[in-house]
Coordinates of C-alpha atoms in Angstrom, one line a residue:
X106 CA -9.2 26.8 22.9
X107 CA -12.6 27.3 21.4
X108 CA -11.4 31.6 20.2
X109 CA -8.0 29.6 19.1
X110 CA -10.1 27.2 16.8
X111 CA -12.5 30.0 15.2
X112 CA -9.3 31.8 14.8
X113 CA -8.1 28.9 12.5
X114 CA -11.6 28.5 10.8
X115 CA -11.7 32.3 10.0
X116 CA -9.1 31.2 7.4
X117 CA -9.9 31.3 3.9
X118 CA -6.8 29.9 3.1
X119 CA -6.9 27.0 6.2
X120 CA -10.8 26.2 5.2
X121 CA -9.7 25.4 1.3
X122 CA -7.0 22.9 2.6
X123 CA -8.9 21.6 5.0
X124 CA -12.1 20.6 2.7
X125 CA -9.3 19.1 -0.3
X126 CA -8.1 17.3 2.3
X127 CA -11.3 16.0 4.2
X128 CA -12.8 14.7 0.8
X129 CA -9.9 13.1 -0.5
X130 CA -9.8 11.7 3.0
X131 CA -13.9 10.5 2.5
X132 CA -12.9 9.5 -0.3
X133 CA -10.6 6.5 0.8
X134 CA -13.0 6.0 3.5
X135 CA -16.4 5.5 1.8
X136 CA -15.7 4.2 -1.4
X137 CA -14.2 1.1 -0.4
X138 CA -17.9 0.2 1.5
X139 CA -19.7 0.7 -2.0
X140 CA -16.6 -0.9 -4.2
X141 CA -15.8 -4.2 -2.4
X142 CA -13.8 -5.0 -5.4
X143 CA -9.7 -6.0 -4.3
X144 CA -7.9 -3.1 -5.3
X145 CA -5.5 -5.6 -6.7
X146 CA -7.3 -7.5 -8.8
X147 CA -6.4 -8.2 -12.1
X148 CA -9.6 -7.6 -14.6
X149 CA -8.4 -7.5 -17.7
X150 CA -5.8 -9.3 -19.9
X151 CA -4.1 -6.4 -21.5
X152 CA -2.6 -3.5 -20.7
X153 CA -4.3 0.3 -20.1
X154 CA -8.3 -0.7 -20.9
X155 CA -9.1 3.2 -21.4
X156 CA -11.9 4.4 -19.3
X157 CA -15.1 3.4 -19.9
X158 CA -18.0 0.8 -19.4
X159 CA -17.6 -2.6 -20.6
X160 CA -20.1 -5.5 -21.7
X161 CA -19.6 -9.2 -22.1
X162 CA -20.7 -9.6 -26.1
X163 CA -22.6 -13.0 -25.0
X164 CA -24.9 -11.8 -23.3
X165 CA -25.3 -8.8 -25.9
X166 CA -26.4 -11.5 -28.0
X167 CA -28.0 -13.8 -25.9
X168 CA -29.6 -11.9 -23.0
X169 CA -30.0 -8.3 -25.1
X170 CA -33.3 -7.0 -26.3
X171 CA -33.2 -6.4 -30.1
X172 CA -34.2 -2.4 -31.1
X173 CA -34.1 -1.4 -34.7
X174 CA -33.2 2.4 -35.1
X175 CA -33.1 4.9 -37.9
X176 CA -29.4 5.4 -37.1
X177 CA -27.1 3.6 -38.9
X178 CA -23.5 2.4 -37.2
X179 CA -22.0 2.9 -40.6
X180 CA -21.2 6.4 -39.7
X181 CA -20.0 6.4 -36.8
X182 CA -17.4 3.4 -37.9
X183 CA -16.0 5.9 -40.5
X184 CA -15.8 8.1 -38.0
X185 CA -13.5 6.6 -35.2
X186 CA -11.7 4.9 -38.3
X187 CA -11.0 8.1 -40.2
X188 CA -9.0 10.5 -38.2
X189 CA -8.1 14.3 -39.3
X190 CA -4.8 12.5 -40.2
X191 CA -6.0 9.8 -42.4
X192 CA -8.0 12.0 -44.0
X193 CA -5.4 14.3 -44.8
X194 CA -3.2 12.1 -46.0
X195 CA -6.0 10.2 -48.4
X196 CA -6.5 14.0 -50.0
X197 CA -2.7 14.5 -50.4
X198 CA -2.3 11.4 -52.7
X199 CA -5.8 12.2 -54.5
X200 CA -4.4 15.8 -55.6
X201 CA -0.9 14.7 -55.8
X202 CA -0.6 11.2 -57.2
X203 CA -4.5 11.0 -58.0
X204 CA -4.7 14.0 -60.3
X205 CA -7.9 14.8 -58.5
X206 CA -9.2 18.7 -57.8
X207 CA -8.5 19.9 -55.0
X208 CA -11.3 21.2 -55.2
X209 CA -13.6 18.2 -55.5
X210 CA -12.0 16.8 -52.7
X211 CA -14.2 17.4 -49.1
X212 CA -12.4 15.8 -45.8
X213 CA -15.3 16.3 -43.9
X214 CA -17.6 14.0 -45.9
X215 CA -16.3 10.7 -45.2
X216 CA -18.1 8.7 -47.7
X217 CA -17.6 10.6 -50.1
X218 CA -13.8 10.5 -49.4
X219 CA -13.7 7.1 -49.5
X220 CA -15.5 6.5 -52.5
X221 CA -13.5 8.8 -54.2
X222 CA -10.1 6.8 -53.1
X223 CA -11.7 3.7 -54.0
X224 CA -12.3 4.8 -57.4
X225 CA -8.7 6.2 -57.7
X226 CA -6.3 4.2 -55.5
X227 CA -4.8 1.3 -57.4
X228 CA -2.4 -0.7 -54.9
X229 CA -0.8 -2.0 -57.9
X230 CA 0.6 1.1 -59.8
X231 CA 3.8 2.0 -59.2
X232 CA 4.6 5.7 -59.0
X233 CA 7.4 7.4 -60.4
X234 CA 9.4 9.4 -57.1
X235 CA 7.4 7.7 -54.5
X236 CA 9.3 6.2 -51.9
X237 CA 9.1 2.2 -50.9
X238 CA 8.5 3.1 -47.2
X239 CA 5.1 5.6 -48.7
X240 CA 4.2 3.0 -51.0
X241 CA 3.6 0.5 -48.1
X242 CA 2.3 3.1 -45.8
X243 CA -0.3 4.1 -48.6
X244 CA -1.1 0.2 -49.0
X245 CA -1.5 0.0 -45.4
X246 CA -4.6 2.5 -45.6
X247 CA -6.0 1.3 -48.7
X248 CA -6.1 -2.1 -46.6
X249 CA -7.5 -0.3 -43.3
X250 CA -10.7 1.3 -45.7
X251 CA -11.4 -1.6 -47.7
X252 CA -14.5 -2.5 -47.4
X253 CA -15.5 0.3 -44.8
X254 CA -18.7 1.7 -47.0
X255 CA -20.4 -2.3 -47.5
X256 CA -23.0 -2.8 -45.1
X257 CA -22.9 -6.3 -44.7
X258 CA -25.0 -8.3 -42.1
X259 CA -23.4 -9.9 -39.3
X260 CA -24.5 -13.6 -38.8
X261 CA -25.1 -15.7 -36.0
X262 CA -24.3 -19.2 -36.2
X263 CA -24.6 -22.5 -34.1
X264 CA -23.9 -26.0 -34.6
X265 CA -26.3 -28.3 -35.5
X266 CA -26.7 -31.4 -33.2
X267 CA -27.4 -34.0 -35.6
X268 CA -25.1 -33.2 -38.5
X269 CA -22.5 -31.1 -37.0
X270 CA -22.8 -28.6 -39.6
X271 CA -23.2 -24.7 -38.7
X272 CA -26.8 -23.3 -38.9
X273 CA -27.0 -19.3 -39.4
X274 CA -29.3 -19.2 -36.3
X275 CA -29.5 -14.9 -36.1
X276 CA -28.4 -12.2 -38.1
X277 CA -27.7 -8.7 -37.4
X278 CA -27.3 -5.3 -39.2
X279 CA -25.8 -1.6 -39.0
X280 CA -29.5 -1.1 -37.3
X281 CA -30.2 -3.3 -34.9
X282 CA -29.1 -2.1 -31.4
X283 CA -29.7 -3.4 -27.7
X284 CA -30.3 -1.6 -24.3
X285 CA -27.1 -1.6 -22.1
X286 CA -29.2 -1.4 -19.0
X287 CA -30.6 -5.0 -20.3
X288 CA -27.2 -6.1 -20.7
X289 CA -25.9 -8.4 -17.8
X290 CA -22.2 -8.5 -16.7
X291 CA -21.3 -4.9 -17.3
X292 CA -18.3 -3.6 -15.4
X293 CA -17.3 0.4 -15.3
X294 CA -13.6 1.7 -15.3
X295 CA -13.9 5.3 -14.6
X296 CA -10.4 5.6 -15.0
X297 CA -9.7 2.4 -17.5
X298 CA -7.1 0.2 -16.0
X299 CA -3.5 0.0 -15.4
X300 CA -0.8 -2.1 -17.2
X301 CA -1.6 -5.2 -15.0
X302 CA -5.1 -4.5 -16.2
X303 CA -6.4 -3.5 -12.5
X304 CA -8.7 -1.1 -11.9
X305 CA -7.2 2.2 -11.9
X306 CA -9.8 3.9 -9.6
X307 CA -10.0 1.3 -7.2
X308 CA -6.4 0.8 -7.1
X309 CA -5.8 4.6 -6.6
X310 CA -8.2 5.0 -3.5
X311 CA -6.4 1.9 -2.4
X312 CA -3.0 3.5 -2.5
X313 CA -3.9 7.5 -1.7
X314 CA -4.8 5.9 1.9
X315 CA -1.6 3.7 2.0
X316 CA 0.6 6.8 1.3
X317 CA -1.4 8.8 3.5
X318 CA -0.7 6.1 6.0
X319 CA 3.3 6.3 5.2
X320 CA 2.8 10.6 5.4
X321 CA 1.6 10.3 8.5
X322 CA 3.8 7.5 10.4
X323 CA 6.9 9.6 8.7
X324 CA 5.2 12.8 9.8
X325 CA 4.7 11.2 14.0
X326 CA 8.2 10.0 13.7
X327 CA 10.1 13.3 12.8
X328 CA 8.2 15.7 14.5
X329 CA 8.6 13.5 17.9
X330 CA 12.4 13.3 17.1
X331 CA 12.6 17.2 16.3
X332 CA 10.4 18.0 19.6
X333 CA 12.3 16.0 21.3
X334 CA 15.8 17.3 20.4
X335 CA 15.2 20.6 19.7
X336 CA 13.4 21.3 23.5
X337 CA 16.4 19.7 24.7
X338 CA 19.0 21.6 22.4
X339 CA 17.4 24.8 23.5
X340 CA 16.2 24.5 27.1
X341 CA 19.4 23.1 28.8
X342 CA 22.2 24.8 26.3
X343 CA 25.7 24.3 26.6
X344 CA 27.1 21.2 25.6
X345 CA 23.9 19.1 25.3
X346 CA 22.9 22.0 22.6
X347 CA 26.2 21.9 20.7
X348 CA 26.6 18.6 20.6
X349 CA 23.0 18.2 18.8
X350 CA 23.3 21.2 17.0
X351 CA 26.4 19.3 15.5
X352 CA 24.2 16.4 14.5
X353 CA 21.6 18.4 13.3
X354 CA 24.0 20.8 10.9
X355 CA 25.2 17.4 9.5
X356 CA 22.5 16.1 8.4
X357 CA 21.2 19.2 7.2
X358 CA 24.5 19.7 5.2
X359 CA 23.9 15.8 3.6
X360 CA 20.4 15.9 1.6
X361 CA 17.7 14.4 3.8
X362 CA 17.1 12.0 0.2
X363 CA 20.2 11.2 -0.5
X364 CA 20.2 9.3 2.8
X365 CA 17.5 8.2 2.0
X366 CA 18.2 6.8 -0.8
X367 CA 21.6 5.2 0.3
X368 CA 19.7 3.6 3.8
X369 CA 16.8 2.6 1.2
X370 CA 18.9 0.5 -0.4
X371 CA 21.3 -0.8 2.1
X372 CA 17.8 -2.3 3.7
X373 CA 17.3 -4.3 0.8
X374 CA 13.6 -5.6 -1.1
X375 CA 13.0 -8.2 1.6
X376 CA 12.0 -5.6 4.1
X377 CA 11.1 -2.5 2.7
X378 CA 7.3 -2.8 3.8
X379 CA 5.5 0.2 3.3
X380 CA 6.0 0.9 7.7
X381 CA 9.9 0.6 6.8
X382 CA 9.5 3.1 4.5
X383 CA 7.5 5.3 6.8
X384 CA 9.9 4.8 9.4
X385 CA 12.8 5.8 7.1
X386 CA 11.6 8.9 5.6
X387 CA 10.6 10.3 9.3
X388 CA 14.7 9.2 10.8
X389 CA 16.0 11.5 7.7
X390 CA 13.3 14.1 8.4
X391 CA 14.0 15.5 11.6
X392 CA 16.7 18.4 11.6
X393 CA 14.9 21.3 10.3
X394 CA 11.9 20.5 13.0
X395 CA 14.8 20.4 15.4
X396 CA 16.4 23.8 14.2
X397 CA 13.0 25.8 14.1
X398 CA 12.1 24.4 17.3
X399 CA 15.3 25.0 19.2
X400 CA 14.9 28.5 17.9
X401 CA 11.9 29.1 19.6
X402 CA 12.8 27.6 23.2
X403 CA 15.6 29.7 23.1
X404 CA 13.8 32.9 23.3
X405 CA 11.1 31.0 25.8
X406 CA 13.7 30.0 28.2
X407 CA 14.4 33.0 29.8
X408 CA 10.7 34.5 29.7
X409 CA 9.3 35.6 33.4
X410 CA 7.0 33.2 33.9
X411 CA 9.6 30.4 32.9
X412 CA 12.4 32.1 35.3
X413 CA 9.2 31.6 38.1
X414 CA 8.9 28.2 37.5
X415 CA 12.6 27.6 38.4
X416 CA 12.1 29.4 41.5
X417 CA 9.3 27.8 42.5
X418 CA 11.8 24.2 42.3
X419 CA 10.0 22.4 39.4
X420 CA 11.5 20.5 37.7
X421 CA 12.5 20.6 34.1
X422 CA 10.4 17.9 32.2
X423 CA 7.6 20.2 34.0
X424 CA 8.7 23.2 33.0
X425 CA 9.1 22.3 29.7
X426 CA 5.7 20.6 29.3
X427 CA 3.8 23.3 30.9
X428 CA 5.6 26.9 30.5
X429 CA 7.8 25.9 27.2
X430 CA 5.1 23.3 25.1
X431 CA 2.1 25.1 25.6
X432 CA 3.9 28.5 23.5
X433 CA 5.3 26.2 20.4
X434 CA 2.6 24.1 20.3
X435 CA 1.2 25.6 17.4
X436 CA 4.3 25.5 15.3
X437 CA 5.0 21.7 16.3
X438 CA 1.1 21.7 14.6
X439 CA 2.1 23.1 11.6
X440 CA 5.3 21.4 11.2
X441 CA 3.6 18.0 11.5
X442 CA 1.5 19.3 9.0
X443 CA 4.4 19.6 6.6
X444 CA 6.3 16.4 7.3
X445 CA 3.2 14.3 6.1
X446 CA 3.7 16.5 2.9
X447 CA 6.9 15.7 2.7
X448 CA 6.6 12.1 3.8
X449 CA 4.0 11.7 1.2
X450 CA 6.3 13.0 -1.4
X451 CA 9.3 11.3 -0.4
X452 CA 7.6 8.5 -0.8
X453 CA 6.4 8.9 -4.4
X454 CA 10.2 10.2 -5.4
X455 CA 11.5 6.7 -3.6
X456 CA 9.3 4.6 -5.8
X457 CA 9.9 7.0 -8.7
X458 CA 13.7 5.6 -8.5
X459 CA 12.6 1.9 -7.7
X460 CA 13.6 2.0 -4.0
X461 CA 9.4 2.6 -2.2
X462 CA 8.2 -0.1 -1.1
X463 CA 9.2 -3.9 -2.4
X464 CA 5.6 -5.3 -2.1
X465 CA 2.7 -6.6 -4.3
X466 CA -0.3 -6.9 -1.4
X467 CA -0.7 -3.0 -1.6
X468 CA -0.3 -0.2 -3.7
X469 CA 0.7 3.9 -3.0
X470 CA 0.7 6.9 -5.0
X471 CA 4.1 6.3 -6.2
X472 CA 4.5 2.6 -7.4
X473 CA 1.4 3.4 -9.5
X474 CA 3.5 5.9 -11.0
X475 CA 6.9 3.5 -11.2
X476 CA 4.6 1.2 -12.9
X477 CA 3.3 3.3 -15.9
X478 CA 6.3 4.4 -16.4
X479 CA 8.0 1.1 -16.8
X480 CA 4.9 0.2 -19.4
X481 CA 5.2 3.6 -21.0
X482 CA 2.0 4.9 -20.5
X483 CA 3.2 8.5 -21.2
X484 CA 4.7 7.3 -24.7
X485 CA 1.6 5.4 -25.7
X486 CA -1.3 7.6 -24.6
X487 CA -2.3 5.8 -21.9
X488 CA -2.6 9.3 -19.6
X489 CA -5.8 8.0 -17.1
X490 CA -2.5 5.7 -15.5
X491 CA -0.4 8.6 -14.4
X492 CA -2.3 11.8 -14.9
X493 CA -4.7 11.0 -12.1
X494 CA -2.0 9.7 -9.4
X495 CA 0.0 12.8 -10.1
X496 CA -3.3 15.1 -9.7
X497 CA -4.0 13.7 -6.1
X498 CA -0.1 13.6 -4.9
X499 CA -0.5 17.3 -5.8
X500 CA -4.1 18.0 -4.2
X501 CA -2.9 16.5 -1.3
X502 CA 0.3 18.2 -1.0
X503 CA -1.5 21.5 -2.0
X504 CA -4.2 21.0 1.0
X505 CA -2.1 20.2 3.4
X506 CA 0.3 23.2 2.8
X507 CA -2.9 25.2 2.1
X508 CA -3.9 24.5 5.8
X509 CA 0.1 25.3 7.0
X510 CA -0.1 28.8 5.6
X511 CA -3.9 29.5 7.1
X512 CA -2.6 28.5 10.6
X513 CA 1.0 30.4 9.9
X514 CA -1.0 33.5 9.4
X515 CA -3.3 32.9 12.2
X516 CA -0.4 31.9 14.6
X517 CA 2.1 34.5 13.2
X518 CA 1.8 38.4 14.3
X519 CA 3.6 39.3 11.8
X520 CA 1.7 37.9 9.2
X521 CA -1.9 38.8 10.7
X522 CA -4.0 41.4 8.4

């Protein structure tokens, strides 16, 4: 046992899959002791908060410290307001409608931009040629800058108790700026949030060990059920084996997900838990474990030290758990291994298609995909709602078949260097 498991940690290939798949699986362990958070839990009021840490503005005015710095806001405003595009398309209507220079005209001074469109742009000239459509859309910019260069003061105001009247109480300008650390109520998305406005992080460790859980129940299930037969099938022979030869070759002929599909649906919302699921995926996954392992009892069965055992009287459960078992043991490892792949992605391709698991306590891997898509996060931007999930469905298929080909070519002659 011990030379069999430095074997299996000798490979490079086995020991890559094995550390993906140990954090990812520390991960969803130890996080949730440090975020106590429900993975559920709806933070914000809008959809796909992009990632990033967020302050309550009360308590930026109440509670935070007031620093003034030689570093005016006003910049950076025009810069998250004026994009390469808006700029581009300010300069085109400067040299074309404006009769500005083109060469007087610098997109990467932003002031100087603007000052130059102020002093040009009139919202109420008609051009000759210009569509209604550009007009509006040219309007619509002039309307988005207005104003952008003014550094006004923002002011403070409360209500006076005896006269009801507002009382500028604080002001603030472009320079004025407060700690964050001072700041109370501050909340982090790493990862923003999703389109019920839940945490997407929290939510995703949530559901990676909720799919892991469905991988794994799917992966017990039809691995037992293609021990089972396939020791059967290829020990005892004859009629036993054709007959499940004949189930097996069926429901390899049918696509394992297209049954799954059609018994998904015939179970119906009310009890498609994610352990239905589970349980489904591993009853359709079953007949290639059977094939392979048939296969290898059938050129076991007549070994020597098999044909002893018979002559010794034991019987056949024995025979087959000491002289058969022992010699495919290794494969039965590896095609575990594969099934909670497979379960894991089965999974994912059932929710894809509305048909994974019809609940709202937890989440997995692939409603978190359903659900973006439904809200069109991939149309609108939002990519920290999908990209993520998909990135761990695929680290954790690549680990675990990682660790399948590592143990293949430890367990394979043929494939040993």
């Amino acid at each position: 046992m011990k030379n069999t498991l430095r074997q299996v940690f000798h490979s490079g290939k086995f020991i890559v899959g094995f550390v993906i798949f140990m954090f990812i699986l520390l991960t969803i362990i130890i996080y949730p002791i440090f975020v106590t958070n429900n993975p559920l839990e709806m933070v914000g009021q809008g959809a796909f908060y992009p990632p990033g840490t967020y302050i309550n503005t009360q308590n930026v005015i109440a509670e935070g410290s007031e620093y003034t710095l030689n570093i005016d806001a006003k910049e950076a405003l025009l810069e998250s307001k004026l994009d390469v595009t808006t700029r581009a398309t300010m300069a085109e209507w400067l040299e074309k409608y404006g009769g500005v220079d083109i060469s007087s005209i610098d997109v990467t001074d932003a002031e100087a931009l603007i000052a130059l469109w102020e002093a040009t742009y009139d919202p109420d000239e008609k051009i000759a040629g210009m569509s209604v459509s550009q007009t509006r859309a040219y309007k619509r910019l002039d309307q988005q800058i207005d104003g952008i260069l003014e550094d006004t003061d923002v002011i403070i105001a409360t209500e006076d108790e005896e006269t009801g009247e507002l009382v500028e109480s604080e002001t603030f300008d472009s320079k004025d700026y407060a700690r964050v650390s001072e700041i109370a109520n501050q909340r982090t998305f790493v990862l923003g949030t999703d389109n019920f406005g839940r945490d997407v992080l929290t939510e995703m460790v949530a559901a990676t060990k909720t799919s892991l859980g469905i991988g794994l129940l799917a992966g017990v299930i039809a691995t037992f059920i293609g021990l089972f037969l396939g020791l059967l099938a290829g020990y005892v022979g004859g009629t036993v084996d054709n007959v499940i030869l004949f189930f097996t070759n069926l429901f390899t002929v049918i696509p394992s997900f297209v049954l799954l599909i059609l018994i998904s649906y015939s179970v119906g919302d009310a009890q498609r838990g994610t352990t239905m699921i589970g349980i489904l995926i591993g009853i359709t996954a079953w007949p290639w474990t059977t094939r392979s392992v048939r296969s290898q009892v059938i050129s076991l069965r007549n070994r020597d030290h098999v044909n002893l055992s018979k002559l010794s009287g034991h019987s056949m459960m024995r025979i087959i758990l000491t002289d058969i078992l022992p010699y495919v043991a290794s494969y039965v490892v590896m095609a575990f291994i594969l099934q909670i792949s497979s379960g894991i992605l089965s999974e994912a391709q059932l929710s894809m298609i509305g048909l994974g698991p019809a609940t709202t306590k937890v989440a997995t891997l692939g409603l978190m995909m359903n659900w973006a898509t439904q809200y069109s996060a991939h149309l609108n931007g939002s990519w920290w709602a999908y990209f993520p999930v998909v990135l761990v469905i695929a680290l954790i298929s690549f680990s675990l078949n990682l660790m399948n080909t590592g143990l293949d070519q430890v367990f394979n002659p043929q494939l040993r260097d």
